[in-house]
Amino acid sequence: MSDNGNSSVNFILSEEHQMIQKLARDFARNEIAPKAEHYDKTHEYPWPIVRKAQELGLTTMAVPEEYGGLGLSLFEESLVTEEMAWGCSGISTAIGVNSLGILPIMIAGSEEQKREYGGRMADGQLCAYCVTEPEAGSDVAGIKTTAVLNGDHYVLNGGKTFITGATNANFYTVLAYTKPDLRDDMRNRYKGMSFFIVHRDWEGVSVGKPFEKMGQHASDTAEVVFDNVRVPVANRLGEEGSGFVTTMKVFDKSRPTVAAGAVGVAQRALDEAIKYAKERMTMGQPIWQHQAIGHMIADMAMQVEAARMLVWRSAWDYDRGDRNTIHAAMAKAFAADAAMKVTTDAVQVFGGYGYMSEYPVEKLMRDIKIYQIYEGTSQIQRNIIVRELFRSR
């Protein structure tokens, strides 16, 4: 999928891509998959696996090498994410969410900020992305958190919810209104928000207990509250009022990797269904030879392959420097919806056993549902696609 300076297109991974993919595949199969059931049942944070991932640089994939990270392209990061999610999307999220958290810094931060916080992550610190609020999910501009300038500090007040990685993060990237008077101005409210780097141990920062969730039990999700937190002006990212634009740039880069995670879960469900359909015998033959089952698995395979191609396209666009908004939205929506269908069908292939937690597919079905919700719901992605289609006409 590399660009050789001409207009040709191919679907052959380069040797470097294959090496990166193999590294992630080996890590997923040797470190993640064998422990997935344990962390799903205990809801513990997978510290031993996260530490091993840190040693390999997998928590700093989005951080350029000059700032202490792996400096992977978005295409390479998507390859890694798919493999890790194959092992367990909850553990993969616990590892990969750090790349999301630091993206605002890598997109809008100064050289000093990139070096300091890229270095912190390389040294083992974790980061979480704080945008969503109780009344502001899909509507990012609906946030109520404020940061009011007071001398050489901003005073930060508000609360964020559904924050992945919140309980274990050392610092947060936080979106807040620096011009609260614009919040109710529907035409200009996007100009009133800014991003900040906020440390977990600062006075006024508190984190709630992890939420009980349907799936992804190995990944912690919690509320973060800011009560008169003094944030130095030096911790603002970019110009005041640039926060919404930064958020949209984050989504263009984060959605392909989220979609890649959905592909990984779907691929795992397909693999499990094929294995079971070869072993399970009814009426004197393996069940894949019954057309009803065989066609179901064929449809699953088509969905997985199509989703993967959309992920590759959206990441490829980004790495070439092209605007990837529409393809990122297509990849996110299609991969999430396809993976939901594929995991549901995998449970059906297993029959009654598929409904039992003793078998792996019920976990895949629980884990995948969130992909249709976070990083922009499947419905919001369709809104984006429509907007982009008609913008280009």
CSV table of C-alpha atoms in Angstrom, one decimal:
chain,number,residue,atom,x,y,z
A,1,MET,CA,0.0,0.0,0.0
A,2,SER,CA,3.0,2.2,-0.3
A,3,ASP,CA,3.3,5.2,-2.7
A,4,ASN,CA,6.1,4.7,-5.2
A,5,GLY,CA,5.8,8.1,-6.7
A,6,ASN,CA,3.4,7.1,-9.5
A,7,SER,CA,-0.4,6.7,-9.8
A,8,SER,CA,-0.4,2.9,-9.5
A,9,VAL,CA,-2.3,1.3,-6.6
A,10,ASN,CA,-1.5,-2.0,-5.0
A,11,PHE,CA,-2.6,-4.0,-2.0
A,12,ILE,CA,0.8,-5.6,-1.1
A,13,LEU,CA,2.3,-4.7,2.2
A,14,SER,CA,5.9,-3.6,2.1
A,15,GLU,CA,8.5,-5.6,4.0
A,16,GLU,CA,8.5,-2.9,6.7
A,17,HIS,CA,4.7,-3.0,7.0
A,18,GLN,CA,4.9,-6.8,7.2
A,19,MET,CA,7.5,-6.6,10.0
A,20,ILE,CA,5.3,-4.1,12.0
A,21,GLN,CA,2.3,-6.3,11.4
A,22,LYS,CA,4.1,-9.4,12.6
A,23,LEU,CA,5.4,-7.6,15.7
A,24,ALA,CA,1.8,-6.7,16.6
A,25,ARG,CA,0.4,-10.1,15.6
A,26,ASP,CA,2.9,-11.9,17.8
A,27,PHE,CA,2.2,-9.5,20.7
A,28,ALA,CA,-1.6,-10.0,20.3
A,29,ARG,CA,-1.4,-13.8,20.2
A,30,ASN,CA,1.3,-14.3,22.8
A,31,GLU,CA,0.5,-11.6,25.3
A,32,ILE,CA,-3.0,-10.3,24.8
A,33,ALA,CA,-5.3,-13.2,23.7
A,34,PRO,CA,-4.2,-15.7,26.4
A,35,LYS,CA,-5.1,-13.1,29.1
A,36,ALA,CA,-8.2,-11.6,27.5
A,37,GLU,CA,-10.7,-13.8,29.4
A,38,HIS,CA,-9.1,-13.1,32.8
A,39,TYR,CA,-9.3,-9.3,32.4
A,40,ASP,CA,-12.8,-9.5,30.9
A,41,LYS,CA,-14.0,-11.4,34.0
A,42,THR,CA,-12.0,-9.5,36.7
A,43,HIS,CA,-12.4,-6.0,35.1
A,44,GLU,CA,-8.8,-5.4,36.2
A,45,TYR,CA,-6.6,-2.9,34.4
A,46,PRO,CA,-4.1,-5.0,32.4
A,47,TRP,CA,-0.9,-3.4,33.8
A,48,PRO,CA,1.5,-6.2,33.0
A,49,ILE,CA,0.4,-6.2,29.3
A,50,VAL,CA,0.4,-2.3,29.2
A,51,ARG,CA,4.0,-2.3,30.6
A,52,LYS,CA,5.1,-4.7,27.9
A,53,ALA,CA,3.4,-2.6,25.3
A,54,GLN,CA,5.2,0.4,26.6
A,55,GLU,CA,8.6,-1.4,26.2
A,56,LEU,CA,7.7,-2.0,22.5
A,57,GLY,CA,6.6,1.6,22.0
A,58,LEU,CA,3.0,0.6,21.4
A,59,THR,CA,1.6,3.4,23.6
A,60,THR,CA,3.5,6.0,21.7
A,61,MET,CA,2.8,5.0,18.1
A,62,ALA,CA,1.4,8.4,17.2
A,63,VAL,CA,4.4,10.3,18.7
A,64,PRO,CA,7.2,11.1,16.3
A,65,GLU,CA,10.6,9.6,16.9
A,66,GLU,CA,12.2,13.1,17.7
A,67,TYR,CA,9.8,13.3,20.6
A,68,GLY,CA,10.4,9.8,22.0
A,69,GLY,CA,7.8,7.7,20.2
A,70,LEU,CA,7.7,5.1,17.5
A,71,GLY,CA,6.7,7.6,14.8
A,72,LEU,CA,4.5,5.2,12.9
A,73,SER,CA,2.5,6.4,9.9
A,74,LEU,CA,-1.3,6.2,10.3
A,75,PHE,CA,-1.4,3.2,8.0
A,76,GLU,CA,1.1,1.4,10.1
A,77,GLU,CA,-0.7,2.3,13.3
A,78,SER,CA,-3.9,0.9,11.8
A,79,LEU,CA,-2.1,-2.4,11.0
A,80,VAL,CA,-1.0,-2.6,14.6
A,81,THR,CA,-4.4,-1.7,16.1
A,82,GLU,CA,-6.2,-4.4,14.0
A,83,GLU,CA,-3.8,-7.1,15.3
A,84,MET,CA,-4.1,-6.0,19.0
A,85,ALA,CA,-7.9,-5.8,18.8
A,86,TRP,CA,-7.9,-9.3,17.4
A,87,GLY,CA,-6.4,-10.4,20.7
A,88,CYS,CA,-8.8,-8.3,22.9
A,89,SER,CA,-10.3,-4.9,22.0
A,90,GLY,CA,-10.5,-3.9,25.7
A,91,ILE,CA,-6.8,-4.4,26.2
A,92,SER,CA,-6.0,-2.9,22.8
A,93,THR,CA,-8.0,0.2,23.8
A,94,ALA,CA,-6.2,0.5,27.1
A,95,ILE,CA,-3.0,0.6,25.1
A,96,GLY,CA,-4.1,2.6,22.1
A,97,VAL,CA,-6.0,5.3,23.9
A,98,ASN,CA,-2.8,7.0,24.9
A,99,SER,CA,-2.1,7.8,21.2
A,100,LEU,CA,-5.6,9.4,21.2
A,101,GLY,CA,-4.8,11.4,24.3
A,102,ILE,CA,-1.6,12.9,23.1
A,103,LEU,CA,-2.9,13.7,19.6
A,104,PRO,CA,-4.0,17.3,20.4
A,105,ILE,CA,-0.4,17.9,21.6
A,106,MET,CA,1.1,16.5,18.5
A,107,ILE,CA,-1.3,18.4,16.3
A,108,ALA,CA,-1.5,21.8,18.0
A,109,GLY,CA,1.3,21.9,20.6
A,110,SER,CA,4.5,23.8,20.6
A,111,GLU,CA,7.9,22.2,20.1
A,112,GLU,CA,8.4,22.4,23.9
A,113,GLN,CA,5.1,20.8,24.6
A,114,LYS,CA,5.7,18.0,22.1
A,115,ARG,CA,9.1,17.2,23.5
A,116,GLU,CA,8.0,17.4,27.2
A,117,TYR,CA,4.9,15.3,26.9
A,118,GLY,CA,6.1,12.9,24.2
A,119,GLY,CA,9.0,12.3,26.6
A,120,ARG,CA,6.7,11.7,29.5
A,121,MET,CA,4.8,9.0,27.6
A,122,ALA,CA,8.1,7.5,26.4
A,123,ASP,CA,9.1,7.3,30.1
A,124,GLY,CA,5.9,5.4,30.9
A,125,GLN,CA,3.3,8.0,31.7
A,126,LEU,CA,-0.2,7.6,30.3
A,127,CYS,CA,-2.6,10.2,28.8
A,128,ALA,CA,-6.3,10.5,28.4
A,129,TYR,CA,-8.5,12.6,26.0
A,130,CYS,CA,-11.1,14.6,27.8
A,131,VAL,CA,-13.8,16.0,25.5
A,132,THR,CA,-17.1,14.1,26.1
A,133,GLU,CA,-19.5,15.5,28.8
A,134,PRO,CA,-22.9,14.4,30.1
A,135,GLU,CA,-24.7,16.7,27.7
A,136,ALA,CA,-22.1,16.8,24.9
A,137,GLY,CA,-21.1,13.7,23.1
A,138,SER,CA,-21.8,13.9,19.4
A,139,ASP,CA,-22.3,17.7,19.7
A,140,VAL,CA,-18.8,18.6,20.7
A,141,ALA,CA,-19.6,22.3,20.8
A,142,GLY,CA,-22.2,21.6,23.5
A,143,ILE,CA,-19.6,21.2,26.2
A,144,LYS,CA,-20.0,23.3,29.4
A,145,THR,CA,-16.5,23.1,30.8
A,146,THR,CA,-14.9,26.6,31.0
A,147,ALA,CA,-11.4,27.9,31.3
A,148,VAL,CA,-11.4,31.6,32.4
A,149,LEU,CA,-8.2,33.6,32.1
A,150,ASN,CA,-6.9,35.0,35.3
A,151,GLY,CA,-3.4,36.5,35.0
A,152,ASP,CA,-0.9,33.8,34.0
A,153,HIS,CA,-3.4,31.0,34.6
A,154,TYR,CA,-6.7,29.8,33.4
A,155,VAL,CA,-9.3,28.6,36.0
A,156,LEU,CA,-10.8,25.4,34.8
A,157,ASN,CA,-14.2,24.2,35.9
A,158,GLY,CA,-16.4,21.4,34.6
A,159,GLY,CA,-16.7,17.7,34.3
A,160,LYS,CA,-16.0,15.1,31.6
A,161,THR,CA,-17.6,11.7,31.3
A,162,PHE,CA,-16.9,8.4,29.6
A,163,ILE,CA,-13.2,9.2,29.6
A,164,THR,CA,-11.3,6.1,28.5
A,165,GLY,CA,-8.1,5.7,30.5
A,166,ALA,CA,-9.1,8.3,33.1
A,167,THR,CA,-8.3,6.4,36.2
A,168,ASN,CA,-4.7,5.6,35.2
A,169,ALA,CA,-3.7,8.7,33.2
A,170,ASN,CA,-1.0,11.0,34.5
A,171,PHE,CA,-2.2,13.9,32.4
A,172,TYR,CA,-5.2,14.8,30.3
A,173,THR,CA,-5.8,16.9,27.1
A,174,VAL,CA,-9.0,18.8,28.0
A,175,LEU,CA,-11.3,20.8,25.7
A,176,ALA,CA,-13.0,23.8,27.4
A,177,TYR,CA,-14.7,27.1,26.5
A,178,THR,CA,-12.3,30.0,26.9
A,179,LYS,CA,-15.0,32.3,25.6
A,180,PRO,CA,-18.1,31.1,27.5
A,181,ASP,CA,-20.2,33.9,26.0
A,182,LEU,CA,-20.0,32.1,22.6
A,183,ARG,CA,-21.4,28.9,23.9
A,184,ASP,CA,-25.0,29.7,23.0
A,185,ASP,CA,-24.1,31.5,19.8
A,186,MET,CA,-24.9,28.7,17.3
A,187,ARG,CA,-23.0,30.4,14.5
A,188,ASN,CA,-19.8,31.2,16.3
A,189,ARG,CA,-19.6,28.9,19.3
A,190,TYR,CA,-16.9,26.8,17.5
A,191,LYS,CA,-14.5,29.7,17.9
A,192,GLY,CA,-14.8,29.8,21.6
A,193,MET,CA,-13.0,26.6,22.7
A,194,SER,CA,-9.4,25.7,23.5
A,195,PHE,CA,-7.4,22.7,24.5
A,196,PHE,CA,-5.3,22.4,27.6
A,197,ILE,CA,-2.8,19.9,29.1
A,198,VAL,CA,-3.9,19.2,32.7
A,199,HIS,CA,-2.0,17.1,35.2
A,200,ARG,CA,-3.8,14.4,37.2
A,201,ASP,CA,-2.1,15.5,40.5
A,202,TRP,CA,-3.1,19.1,40.3
A,203,GLU,CA,-5.3,20.5,43.0
A,204,GLY,CA,-9.0,20.4,42.0
A,205,VAL,CA,-8.7,17.4,39.7
A,206,SER,CA,-10.7,14.4,40.8
A,207,VAL,CA,-11.5,11.1,39.0
A,208,GLY,CA,-14.5,8.9,39.7
A,209,LYS,CA,-14.6,5.1,39.9
A,210,PRO,CA,-14.6,3.2,36.6
A,211,PHE,CA,-18.0,2.6,35.1
A,212,GLU,CA,-19.5,-0.9,34.8
A,213,LYS,CA,-19.8,-1.5,31.1
A,214,MET,CA,-21.3,-4.1,28.7
A,215,GLY,CA,-17.9,-4.9,27.2
A,216,GLN,CA,-14.2,-3.8,27.0
A,217,HIS,CA,-13.8,-4.6,30.7
A,218,ALA,CA,-10.0,-4.3,30.5
A,219,SER,CA,-10.3,-0.7,29.6
A,220,ASP,CA,-11.2,1.8,32.3
A,221,THR,CA,-13.8,4.5,31.7
A,222,ALA,CA,-14.6,7.1,34.3
A,223,GLU,CA,-15.6,10.7,35.0
A,224,VAL,CA,-13.1,13.5,35.5
A,225,VAL,CA,-14.0,16.6,37.4
A,226,PHE,CA,-12.2,20.0,37.4
A,227,ASP,CA,-12.9,22.3,40.4
A,228,ASN,CA,-11.2,25.6,40.1
A,229,VAL,CA,-8.1,24.0,38.6
A,230,ARG,CA,-5.3,26.5,37.9
A,231,VAL,CA,-3.9,25.8,34.5
A,232,PRO,CA,-0.8,27.8,33.3
A,233,VAL,CA,-1.2,29.7,30.1
A,234,ALA,CA,1.8,27.7,28.9
A,235,ASN,CA,-0.4,24.6,29.0
A,236,ARG,CA,-2.8,25.9,26.4
A,237,LEU,CA,-2.4,24.1,23.0
A,238,GLY,CA,-2.3,26.5,20.1
A,239,GLU,CA,-4.0,29.8,19.9
A,240,GLU,CA,-7.0,30.6,22.1
A,241,GLY,CA,-10.2,29.6,20.3
A,242,SER,CA,-8.5,26.9,18.1
A,243,GLY,CA,-9.8,23.9,20.2
A,244,PHE,CA,-12.7,22.9,18.0
A,245,VAL,CA,-10.5,22.8,14.8
A,246,THR,CA,-8.0,20.7,16.7
A,247,THR,CA,-10.7,18.3,17.8
A,248,MET,CA,-11.8,17.8,14.2
A,249,LYS,CA,-8.2,17.2,13.1
A,250,VAL,CA,-7.9,14.6,15.9
A,251,PHE,CA,-11.0,12.7,14.6
A,252,ASP,CA,-9.5,12.6,11.1
A,253,LYS,CA,-6.5,10.7,12.5
A,254,SER,CA,-8.2,8.7,15.3
A,255,ARG,CA,-11.2,7.3,13.4
A,256,PRO,CA,-9.2,5.1,11.0
A,257,THR,CA,-7.4,3.4,13.9
A,258,VAL,CA,-10.7,3.0,15.8
A,259,ALA,CA,-12.2,1.4,12.6
A,260,ALA,CA,-9.1,-0.8,12.4
A,261,GLY,CA,-9.9,-2.0,15.9
A,262,ALA,CA,-13.4,-3.0,14.7
A,263,VAL,CA,-11.9,-4.9,11.8
A,264,GLY,CA,-9.7,-6.8,14.3
A,265,VAL,CA,-12.6,-7.9,16.4
A,266,ALA,CA,-14.6,-8.8,13.3
A,267,GLN,CA,-11.6,-10.8,11.9
A,268,ARG,CA,-11.4,-12.7,15.3
A,269,ALA,CA,-15.1,-13.5,15.1
A,270,LEU,CA,-14.7,-14.8,11.6
A,271,ASP,CA,-11.7,-16.9,12.5
A,272,GLU,CA,-13.6,-18.4,15.5
A,273,ALA,CA,-16.7,-19.1,13.3
A,274,ILE,CA,-14.6,-20.9,10.7
A,275,LYS,CA,-12.8,-23.0,13.3
A,276,TYR,CA,-16.0,-24.0,15.0
A,277,ALA,CA,-17.9,-24.7,11.7
A,278,LYS,CA,-15.1,-27.1,10.6
A,279,GLU,CA,-15.3,-29.0,13.9
A,280,ARG,CA,-19.1,-29.0,14.6
A,281,MET,CA,-20.9,-31.9,12.9
A,282,THR,CA,-24.6,-32.2,12.2
A,283,MET,CA,-26.4,-34.6,9.9
A,284,GLY,CA,-23.1,-36.3,9.2
A,285,GLN,CA,-21.1,-33.3,8.0
A,286,PRO,CA,-19.4,-30.2,9.3
A,287,ILE,CA,-21.8,-27.4,9.6
A,288,TRP,CA,-20.0,-25.1,7.1
A,289,GLN,CA,-21.2,-27.5,4.4
A,290,HIS,CA,-24.8,-26.6,5.1
A,291,GLN,CA,-25.5,-23.7,2.8
A,292,ALA,CA,-27.2,-21.6,5.5
A,293,ILE,CA,-24.1,-21.6,7.6
A,294,GLY,CA,-21.6,-21.5,4.7
A,295,HIS,CA,-23.3,-18.4,3.1
A,296,MET,CA,-23.4,-16.7,6.5
A,297,ILE,CA,-19.7,-17.1,6.9
A,298,ALA,CA,-19.1,-16.0,3.3
A,299,ASP,CA,-21.0,-12.8,4.1
A,300,MET,CA,-18.9,-12.3,7.2
A,301,ALA,CA,-15.7,-12.6,5.2
A,302,MET,CA,-16.9,-10.0,2.6
A,303,GLN,CA,-17.8,-7.6,5.4
A,304,VAL,CA,-14.4,-7.9,7.1
A,305,GLU,CA,-12.5,-7.5,3.8
A,306,ALA,CA,-14.5,-4.5,2.7
A,307,ALA,CA,-14.1,-2.8,6.1
A,308,ARG,CA,-10.3,-3.4,6.0
A,309,MET,CA,-10.1,-1.7,2.6
A,310,LEU,CA,-11.9,1.4,3.8
A,311,VAL,CA,-9.5,1.6,6.8
A,312,TRP,CA,-6.5,1.3,4.6
A,313,ARG,CA,-7.9,4.0,2.2
A,314,SER,CA,-8.6,6.5,5.0
A,315,ALA,CA,-5.2,6.0,6.5
A,316,TRP,CA,-3.5,6.1,3.2
A,317,ASP,CA,-5.2,9.4,2.4
A,318,TYR,CA,-4.0,10.9,5.6
A,319,ASP,CA,-0.4,9.8,5.2
A,320,ARG,CA,-0.3,11.3,1.7
A,321,GLY,CA,-1.4,14.6,3.1
A,322,ASP,CA,-4.8,14.5,1.5
A,323,ARG,CA,-8.0,15.4,3.4
A,324,ASN,CA,-9.4,12.1,4.6
A,325,THR,CA,-12.5,13.3,6.4
A,326,ILE,CA,-15.0,11.5,4.3
A,327,HIS,CA,-13.1,8.2,4.1
A,328,ALA,CA,-12.4,8.3,7.8
A,329,ALA,CA,-16.1,8.6,8.4
A,330,MET,CA,-16.9,5.9,6.0
A,331,ALA,CA,-14.3,3.6,7.5
A,332,LYS,CA,-15.5,4.2,11.0
A,333,ALA,CA,-19.2,3.8,10.3
A,334,PHE,CA,-18.9,0.8,7.9
A,335,ALA,CA,-16.3,-1.1,10.1
A,336,ALA,CA,-18.3,-0.6,13.3
A,337,ASP,CA,-21.6,-1.7,11.7
A,338,ALA,CA,-20.1,-4.6,9.8
A,339,ALA,CA,-18.3,-5.8,12.9
A,340,MET,CA,-21.5,-5.7,14.9
A,341,LYS,CA,-23.1,-7.9,12.3
A,342,VAL,CA,-20.2,-10.2,12.0
A,343,THR,CA,-19.9,-10.8,15.7
A,344,THR,CA,-23.7,-11.4,16.0
A,345,ASP,CA,-23.5,-13.9,13.2
A,346,ALA,CA,-20.5,-15.6,14.8
A,347,VAL,CA,-22.7,-16.2,17.9
A,348,GLN,CA,-25.4,-17.6,15.6
A,349,VAL,CA,-22.9,-20.0,14.0
A,350,PHE,CA,-22.0,-21.3,17.4
A,351,GLY,CA,-25.7,-21.7,18.3
A,352,GLY,CA,-26.4,-22.2,22.0
A,353,TYR,CA,-22.7,-22.4,22.8
A,354,GLY,CA,-22.2,-18.9,21.3
A,355,TYR,CA,-24.4,-17.5,24.0
A,356,MET,CA,-22.2,-19.0,26.7
A,357,SER,CA,-19.3,-17.1,28.2
A,358,GLU,CA,-17.3,-20.3,28.1
A,359,TYR,CA,-16.9,-19.6,24.3
A,360,PRO,CA,-15.1,-16.5,22.9
A,361,VAL,CA,-17.7,-15.1,20.6
A,362,GLU,CA,-20.1,-13.7,23.2
A,363,LYS,CA,-17.3,-11.4,24.5
A,364,LEU,CA,-16.6,-10.2,20.9
A,365,MET,CA,-20.2,-9.3,20.5
A,366,ARG,CA,-20.2,-7.4,23.8
A,367,ASP,CA,-17.0,-5.6,23.1
A,368,ILE,CA,-17.8,-4.5,19.6
A,369,LYS,CA,-21.0,-2.5,20.4
A,370,ILE,CA,-19.1,0.5,21.7
A,371,TYR,CA,-17.5,1.0,18.2
A,372,GLN,CA,-20.9,2.1,16.9
A,373,ILE,CA,-20.9,4.8,19.7
A,374,TYR,CA,-17.5,6.2,20.6
A,375,GLU,CA,-15.4,8.5,18.4
A,376,GLY,CA,-18.6,9.6,16.8
A,377,THR,CA,-21.7,7.4,16.5
A,378,SER,CA,-22.4,5.6,13.3
A,379,GLN,CA,-25.3,8.1,12.7
A,380,ILE,CA,-22.9,11.1,13.1
A,381,GLN,CA,-20.5,9.5,10.6
A,382,ARG,CA,-23.3,9.4,8.1
A,383,ASN,CA,-24.0,13.1,8.8
A,384,ILE,CA,-20.4,13.8,8.0
A,385,ILE,CA,-20.5,11.7,4.8
A,386,VAL,CA,-23.6,13.5,3.6
A,387,ARG,CA,-22.0,16.9,4.3
A,388,GLU,CA,-18.8,16.0,2.5
A,389,LEU,CA,-20.6,14.6,-0.5
A,390,PHE,CA,-22.7,17.7,-1.0
A,391,ARG,CA,-19.8,20.0,-0.2
A,392,SER,CA,-17.9,18.6,-3.1
A,393,ARG,CA,-20.8,19.0,-5.6
